[in-house]
PDB file of C-alpha atoms in Angstrom:
ATOM      1  CA  UNK C 223      -8.091  10.797 -29.167  1.00 86.00           C
ATOM      2  CA  UNK C 224      -6.056   9.830 -32.185  1.00 92.00           C
ATOM      3  CA  UNK C 225      -3.018   8.284 -33.639  1.00 94.00           C
ATOM      4  CA  UNK C 226      -0.360  10.489 -33.857  1.00 94.00           C
ATOM      5  CA  UNK C 227       2.079   8.672 -36.588  1.00 92.00           C
ATOM      6  CA  UNK C 228       2.746   5.582 -39.045  1.00 91.00           C
ATOM      7  CA  UNK C 229       0.177   3.549 -41.159  1.00 92.00           C
ATOM      8  CA  UNK C 230      -3.007   4.743 -39.372  1.00 94.00           C
ATOM      9  CA  UNK C 231      -1.700   8.204 -38.880  1.00 93.00           C
ATOM     10  CA  UNK C 232      -4.567  11.406 -37.615  1.00 92.00           C
ATOM     11  CA  UNK C 233      -7.222   8.017 -37.363  1.00 94.00           C
ATOM     12  CA  UNK C 234      -9.288   9.215 -34.658  1.00 94.00           C
ATOM     13  CA  UNK C 235      -9.914   6.616 -31.422  1.00 94.00           C
ATOM     14  CA  UNK C 236     -12.968   5.728 -29.056  1.00 91.00           C
ATOM     15  CA  UNK C 237     -12.062   7.176 -25.668  1.00 86.00           C
ATOM     16  CA  UNK C 238     -13.178   6.094 -22.524  1.00 83.00           C
ATOM     17  CA  UNK C 239     -16.897   7.251 -21.350  1.00 78.00           C
ATOM     18  CA  UNK C 240     -16.101   9.581 -18.772  1.00 67.00           C
ATOM     19  CA  UNK C 241     -12.318  11.152 -16.839  1.00 59.00           C
ATOM     20  CA  UNK C 242     -12.849   8.903 -13.769  1.00 57.00           C
ATOM     21  CA  UNK C 243     -12.831   5.676 -15.443  1.00 52.00           C
ATOM     22  CA  UNK C 244      -9.292   5.608 -17.486  1.00 62.00           C
ATOM     23  CA  UNK C 245      -6.675   8.844 -17.515  1.00 71.00           C
ATOM     24  CA  UNK C 246      -5.990   8.613 -20.896  1.00 75.00           C
ATOM     25  CA  UNK C 247      -2.130  10.346 -22.431  1.00 86.00           C
ATOM     26  CA  UNK C 248      -2.346  13.496 -24.342  1.00 88.00           C
ATOM     27  CA  UNK C 249      -1.461  13.177 -27.909  1.00 90.00           C
ATOM     28  CA  UNK C 250       1.433  15.812 -26.983  1.00 92.00           C
ATOM     29  CA  UNK C 251       2.396  14.067 -24.107  1.00 93.00           C
ATOM     30  CA  UNK C 252       2.239  11.059 -26.741  1.00 94.00           C
ATOM     31  CA  UNK C 253       4.801  12.387 -29.420  1.00 93.00           C
ATOM     32  CA  UNK C 254       6.835  13.522 -27.198  1.00 93.00           C
ATOM     33  CA  UNK C 255       7.419   9.551 -25.721  1.00 94.00           C
ATOM     34  CA  UNK C 256       7.336   8.202 -29.087  1.00 93.00           C
ATOM     35  CA  UNK C 257      10.078  11.085 -30.020  1.00 91.00           C
ATOM     36  CA  UNK C 258      11.916   9.631 -27.031  1.00 92.00           C
ATOM     37  CA  UNK C 259      11.437   6.180 -27.842  1.00 91.00           C
ATOM     38  CA  UNK C 260      13.293   6.774 -31.443  1.00 89.00           C
ATOM     39  CA  UNK C 261      16.277   9.019 -30.146  1.00 87.00           C
ATOM     40  CA  UNK C 262      16.806   5.740 -28.053  1.00 85.00           C
ATOM     41  CA  UNK C 263      16.930   3.353 -30.770  1.00 81.00           C
ATOM     42  CA  UNK C 264      13.899   1.545 -29.780  1.00 82.00           C
ATOM     43  CA  UNK C 265      12.253   2.541 -33.119  1.00 79.00           C
ATOM     44  CA  UNK C 266      13.234   3.054 -36.260  1.00 68.00           C
ATOM     45  CA  UNK C 267      14.634   6.153 -38.306  1.00 64.00           C
ATOM     46  CA  UNK C 268      11.075   5.686 -40.672  1.00 66.00           C
ATOM     47  CA  UNK C 269       7.595   5.586 -39.481  1.00 69.00           C
ATOM     48  CA  UNK C 270       6.038   1.924 -39.566  1.00 69.00           C
ATOM     49  CA  UNK C 271       9.529   0.117 -39.467  1.00 78.00           C
ATOM     50  CA  UNK C 272       9.079  -3.463 -38.038  1.00 87.00           C
ATOM     51  CA  UNK C 273       9.972  -3.842 -34.340  1.00 92.00           C
ATOM     52  CA  UNK C 274       9.496  -6.205 -31.627  1.00 93.00           C
ATOM     53  CA  UNK C 275       6.338  -7.096 -29.751  1.00 96.00           C
ATOM     54  CA  UNK C 276       4.362  -4.803 -27.700  1.00 97.00           C
ATOM     55  CA  UNK C 277       2.695  -4.968 -23.951  1.00 98.00           C
ATOM     56  CA  UNK C 278       0.026  -2.267 -23.395  1.00 98.00           C
ATOM     57  CA  UNK C 279      -0.865  -2.969 -19.486  1.00 97.00           C
ATOM     58  CA  UNK C 280      -3.804  -1.671 -17.821  1.00 95.00           C
ATOM     59  CA  UNK C 281      -4.674  -0.704 -21.617  1.00 95.00           C
ATOM     60  CA  UNK C 282      -7.770   1.393 -21.063  1.00 93.00           C
ATOM     61  CA  UNK C 283      -9.169   2.231 -24.608  1.00 94.00           C
ATOM     62  CA  UNK C 284      -5.315   1.737 -26.187  1.00 95.00           C
ATOM     63  CA  UNK C 285      -3.847   4.467 -27.097  1.00 95.00           C
ATOM     64  CA  UNK C 286      -0.093   3.438 -26.930  1.00 96.00           C
ATOM     65  CA  UNK C 287      -0.311  -0.082 -27.824  1.00 97.00           C
ATOM     66  CA  UNK C 288      -2.578   0.995 -30.784  1.00 97.00           C
ATOM     67  CA  UNK C 289       0.509   4.454 -31.369  1.00 96.00           C
ATOM     68  CA  UNK C 290       2.674   1.337 -31.517  1.00 95.00           C
ATOM     69  CA  UNK C 291       1.265  -0.688 -33.981  1.00 96.00           C
ATOM     70  CA  UNK C 292       0.824   1.992 -36.583  1.00 95.00           C
ATOM     71  CA  UNK C 293       4.665   2.580 -36.051  1.00 94.00           C
ATOM     72  CA  UNK C 294       5.944  -0.910 -36.849  1.00 93.00           C
ATOM     73  CA  UNK C 295       4.995  -3.004 -33.584  1.00 94.00           C
ATOM     74  CA  UNK C 296       4.699  -6.881 -35.001  1.00 94.00           C
ATOM     75  CA  UNK C 297       1.897  -7.722 -32.047  1.00 96.00           C
ATOM     76  CA  UNK C 298       0.515  -6.333 -29.050  1.00 97.00           C
ATOM     77  CA  UNK C 299      -1.238  -7.905 -26.114  1.00 97.00           C
ATOM     78  CA  UNK C 300      -3.197  -5.524 -24.060  1.00 97.00           C
ATOM     79  CA  UNK C 301      -4.051  -5.715 -20.573  1.00 97.00           C
ATOM     80  CA  UNK C 302      -7.509  -4.751 -19.174  1.00 95.00           C
ATOM     81  CA  UNK C 303      -9.257  -5.704 -16.109  1.00 94.00           C
ATOM     82  CA  UNK C 304     -12.676  -3.457 -16.911  1.00 94.00           C
ATOM     83  CA  UNK C 305     -14.953  -4.815 -19.409  1.00 94.00           C
ATOM     84  CA  UNK C 306     -16.592  -1.863 -20.743  1.00 94.00           C
ATOM     85  CA  UNK C 307     -13.490  -0.619 -21.298  1.00 94.00           C
ATOM     86  CA  UNK C 308     -12.343  -3.684 -23.026  1.00 95.00           C
ATOM     87  CA  UNK C 309     -15.100  -3.416 -25.031  1.00 96.00           C
ATOM     88  CA  UNK C 310     -14.344  -0.087 -26.414  1.00 96.00           C
ATOM     89  CA  UNK C 311     -10.581  -1.136 -27.057  1.00 97.00           C
ATOM     90  CA  UNK C 312     -12.035  -3.841 -29.086  1.00 97.00           C
ATOM     91  CA  UNK C 313     -13.869  -1.543 -31.533  1.00 97.00           C
ATOM     92  CA  UNK C 314     -10.645   0.218 -32.129  1.00 97.00           C
ATOM     93  CA  UNK C 315      -8.554  -2.095 -33.352  1.00 98.00           C
ATOM     94  CA  UNK C 316     -11.643  -3.919 -35.516  1.00 97.00           C
ATOM     95  CA  UNK C 317     -12.073  -0.069 -36.762  1.00 97.00           C
ATOM     96  CA  UNK C 318      -8.219   0.141 -37.657  1.00 97.00           C
ATOM     97  CA  UNK C 319      -8.190  -3.329 -39.325  1.00 97.00           C
ATOM     98  CA  UNK C 320      -5.428  -4.087 -36.535  1.00 97.00           C
ATOM     99  CA  UNK C 321      -7.007  -7.020 -34.201  1.00 97.00           C
ATOM    100  CA  UNK C 322      -5.142  -9.483 -36.343  1.00 97.00           C
ATOM    101  CA  UNK C 323      -2.169  -7.830 -34.763  1.00 96.00           C
ATOM    102  CA  UNK C 324      -3.621  -7.565 -31.387  1.00 97.00           C
ATOM    103  CA  UNK C 325      -4.706  -9.688 -28.410  1.00 96.00           C
ATOM    104  CA  UNK C 326      -6.788  -9.162 -25.387  1.00 96.00           C
ATOM    105  CA  UNK C 327      -6.210 -10.573 -22.384  1.00 95.00           C
ATOM    106  CA  UNK C 328      -8.900  -9.566 -19.766  1.00 94.00           C
ATOM    107  CA  UNK C 329      -7.494  -9.431 -16.027  1.00 92.00           C
ATOM    108  CA  UNK C 330      -5.554  -7.218 -13.735  1.00 92.00           C
ATOM    109  CA  UNK C 331      -1.881  -6.432 -14.984  1.00 94.00           C
ATOM    110  CA  UNK C 332      -1.112  -6.866 -11.087  1.00 93.00           C
ATOM    111  CA  UNK C 333      -1.607 -10.821 -11.098  1.00 90.00           C
ATOM    112  CA  UNK C 334       0.276 -11.496 -13.437  1.00 84.00           C
ATOM    113  CA  UNK C 335      -0.126 -14.764 -14.781  1.00 88.00           C
ATOM    114  CA  UNK C 336      -1.132 -14.203 -18.269  1.00 92.00           C
ATOM    115  CA  UNK C 337       2.972 -13.642 -18.417  1.00 93.00           C
ATOM    116  CA  UNK C 338       3.270 -17.554 -19.144  1.00 88.00           C
ATOM    117  CA  UNK C 339       0.765 -17.579 -21.901  1.00 86.00           C
ATOM    118  CA  UNK C 340       3.371 -14.653 -23.962  1.00 89.00           C
ATOM    119  CA  UNK C 341       4.719 -15.666 -27.103  1.00 85.00           C
ATOM    120  CA  UNK C 342       8.713 -16.996 -26.563  1.00 88.00           C
ATOM    121  CA  UNK C 343       9.163 -13.706 -28.944  1.00 92.00           C
ATOM    122  CA  UNK C 344      11.039 -11.031 -26.848  1.00 95.00           C
ATOM    123  CA  UNK C 345       9.476  -8.130 -25.739  1.00 97.00           C
ATOM    124  CA  UNK C 346      10.313  -4.367 -27.786  1.00 96.00           C
ATOM    125  CA  UNK C 347       7.849  -2.187 -25.412  1.00 97.00           C
ATOM    126  CA  UNK C 348       6.173  -2.122 -22.392  1.00 98.00           C
ATOM    127  CA  UNK C 349       3.622   0.642 -21.046  1.00 97.00           C
ATOM    128  CA  UNK C 350       3.075   0.522 -17.665  1.00 96.00           C
ATOM    129  CA  UNK C 351      -0.151   3.036 -16.860  1.00 93.00           C
ATOM    130  CA  UNK C 352      -1.703   1.919 -13.512  1.00 93.00           C
ATOM    131  CA  UNK C 353      -4.488   4.275 -11.986  1.00 90.00           C
ATOM    132  CA  UNK C 354      -2.637   6.526 -10.087  1.00 88.00           C
ATOM    133  CA  UNK C 355      -4.865   5.634  -7.597  1.00 88.00           C
ATOM    134  CA  UNK C 356      -2.580   2.780  -7.353  1.00 90.00           C
ATOM    135  CA  UNK C 357       0.539   5.033  -6.464  1.00 89.00           C
ATOM    136  CA  UNK C 358      -0.483   5.878  -2.995  1.00 89.00           C
ATOM    137  CA  UNK C 359      -1.126   2.282  -2.195  1.00 92.00           C
ATOM    138  CA  UNK C 360       2.633   0.882  -1.388  1.00 92.00           C
ATOM    139  CA  UNK C 361       1.631  -2.832  -1.580  1.00 94.00           C
ATOM    140  CA  UNK C 362       0.502  -2.105  -5.207  1.00 93.00           C
ATOM    141  CA  UNK C 363       3.891  -0.383  -5.341  1.00 93.00           C
ATOM    142  CA  UNK C 364       5.295  -3.168  -4.330  1.00 94.00           C
ATOM    143  CA  UNK C 365       3.574  -5.535  -6.518  1.00 94.00           C
ATOM    144  CA  UNK C 366       3.517  -3.265  -9.944  1.00 95.00           C
ATOM    145  CA  UNK C 367       8.130  -3.402  -9.014  1.00 95.00           C
ATOM    146  CA  UNK C 368       7.975  -7.064  -8.712  1.00 95.00           C
ATOM    147  CA  UNK C 369       6.381  -7.283 -11.884  1.00 96.00           C
ATOM    148  CA  UNK C 370       8.698  -5.262 -13.734  1.00 96.00           C
ATOM    149  CA  UNK C 371      11.556  -7.587 -12.243  1.00 95.00           C
ATOM    150  CA  UNK C 372       9.292 -10.629 -13.630  1.00 95.00           C
ATOM    151  CA  UNK C 373       8.945  -8.863 -17.639  1.00 96.00           C
ATOM    152  CA  UNK C 374      12.676  -7.939 -17.348  1.00 96.00           C
ATOM    153  CA  UNK C 375      13.815 -11.008 -18.365  1.00 95.00           C
ATOM    154  CA  UNK C 376      11.190 -10.813 -21.218  1.00 95.00           C
ATOM    155  CA  UNK C 377      12.313  -7.837 -22.910  1.00 96.00           C
ATOM    156  CA  UNK C 378      14.696  -8.028 -25.612  1.00 95.00           C
ATOM    157  CA  UNK C 379      18.505  -6.181 -25.687  1.00 94.00           C
ATOM    158  CA  UNK C 380      17.730  -2.241 -25.324  1.00 93.00           C
ATOM    159  CA  UNK C 381      13.920  -3.219 -24.606  1.00 95.00           C
ATOM    160  CA  UNK C 382      11.711  -0.517 -22.856  1.00 96.00           C
ATOM    161  CA  UNK C 383       9.385  -0.287 -19.881  1.00 97.00           C
ATOM    162  CA  UNK C 384       7.624   3.074 -19.776  1.00 97.00           C
ATOM    163  CA  UNK C 385       5.911   3.916 -16.463  1.00 97.00           C
ATOM    164  CA  UNK C 386       3.528   6.528 -16.186  1.00 95.00           C
ATOM    165  CA  UNK C 387       2.978   7.908 -12.556  1.00 94.00           C
ATOM    166  CA  UNK C 388       1.488  11.633 -11.200  1.00 92.00           C
ATOM    167  CA  UNK C 389       4.025  14.044 -11.170  1.00 91.00           C
ATOM    168  CA  UNK C 390       3.970  14.411  -7.530  1.00 90.00           C
ATOM    169  CA  UNK C 391       4.919  10.664  -6.952  1.00 90.00           C
ATOM    170  CA  UNK C 392       8.628   9.910  -5.692  1.00 90.00           C
ATOM    171  CA  UNK C 393      10.744   8.342  -8.407  1.00 90.00           C
ATOM    172  CA  UNK C 394      10.307   4.915  -8.507  1.00 91.00           C
ATOM    173  CA  UNK C 395      12.990   2.685  -7.330  1.00 93.00           C
ATOM    174  CA  UNK C 396      16.118   1.097  -9.643  1.00 94.00           C
ATOM    175  CA  UNK C 397      14.555  -2.738 -10.807  1.00 95.00           C
ATOM    176  CA  UNK C 398      16.786  -5.936 -11.160  1.00 93.00           C
ATOM    177  CA  UNK C 399      17.932  -6.376 -14.628  1.00 93.00           C
ATOM    178  CA  UNK C 400      16.749  -2.716 -15.885  1.00 96.00           C
ATOM    179  CA  UNK C 401      18.768   0.808 -16.170  1.00 95.00           C
ATOM    180  CA  UNK C 402      16.708   3.503 -15.018  1.00 93.00           C
ATOM    181  CA  UNK C 403      14.796   4.699 -14.623  1.00 96.00           C
ATOM    182  CA  UNK C 404      15.101   8.208 -16.779  1.00 94.00           C
ATOM    183  CA  UNK C 405      11.974  10.312 -15.841  1.00 95.00           C
ATOM    184  CA  UNK C 406      10.229  12.644 -17.585  1.00 94.00           C
ATOM    185  CA  UNK C 407       7.785  15.280 -16.123  1.00 95.00           C
ATOM    186  CA  UNK C 408       4.942  16.921 -18.615  1.00 92.00           C
ATOM    187  CA  UNK C 409       2.500  18.498 -17.046  1.00 89.00           C
ATOM    188  CA  UNK C 410       0.702  16.483 -14.096  1.00 90.00           C
ATOM    189  CA  UNK C 411       2.322  13.280 -15.263  1.00 93.00           C
ATOM    190  CA  UNK C 412       5.798  11.650 -15.628  1.00 95.00           C
ATOM    191  CA  UNK C 413       7.481   9.245 -17.729  1.00 96.00           C
ATOM    192  CA  UNK C 414       9.794   6.707 -16.222  1.00 96.00           C
ATOM    193  CA  UNK C 415      11.368   4.830 -18.898  1.00 96.00           C
ATOM    194  CA  UNK C 416      13.596   1.924 -17.859  1.00 97.00           C
ATOM    195  CA  UNK C 417      15.904   0.020 -20.421  1.00 95.00           C
ATOM    196  CA  UNK C 418      17.518  -3.875 -20.512  1.00 94.00           C
ATOM    197  CA  UNK C 419      21.174  -3.552 -21.265  1.00 91.00           C
ATOM    198  CA  UNK C 420      22.455  -3.740 -24.973  1.00 80.00           C
ATOM    199  CA  UNK C 421      24.230  -6.617 -25.911  1.00 68.00           C
ATOM    200  CA  UNK C 422      27.750  -5.094 -26.039  1.00 59.00           C
ATOM    201  CA  UNK C 423      26.986  -3.691 -22.119  1.00 50.00           C
ATOM    202  CA  UNK C 424      26.229  -7.493 -21.283  1.00 47.00           C
ATOM    203  CA  UNK C 425      29.595  -8.627 -23.487  1.00 45.00           C
ATOM    204  CA  UNK C 426      31.700  -5.654 -21.884  1.00 42.00           C
TER     205      UNK C 426
END
């Protein structure tokens, strides 16, 4: 794994110890995702142009959140429950000199007590990358949708939540406070993009 673009372009990232622990997004799909985020106006026209805070939930070793930091996100909060993986995430941040722009939260993203400890600054981008097996559990899916609804008011106008699921997963439903989803298939996975309405849409 590597950083695709920005201030840490081409820097290598430590990955998980095996394919069963986490399922990192491929470089190809990560590039396609960030191209889409740029097209939606979330990221600046030039790499490293500052934009608001990011949340990387079910963060794994931090590939998506670190990519956002490299491209100009002011801060990223990583939420990860596995302490072994969390240690690799911390090493990645320290090796890239990004620890001062990151917060690591130990715990399940589906137990969102951590939300009350977020800074007041509106969030620009959320990566929601639950283990694929969670998408087979109706109760877990309901909790996931509830989490997205709780995060919606925390997003800036035009802010985006990206939910990654297996391709065979039914398209998730709409979420109060968010437009979408727009679903994009890449190989065996699907990215579902939700976006908060822009200010001019709210004023219409």
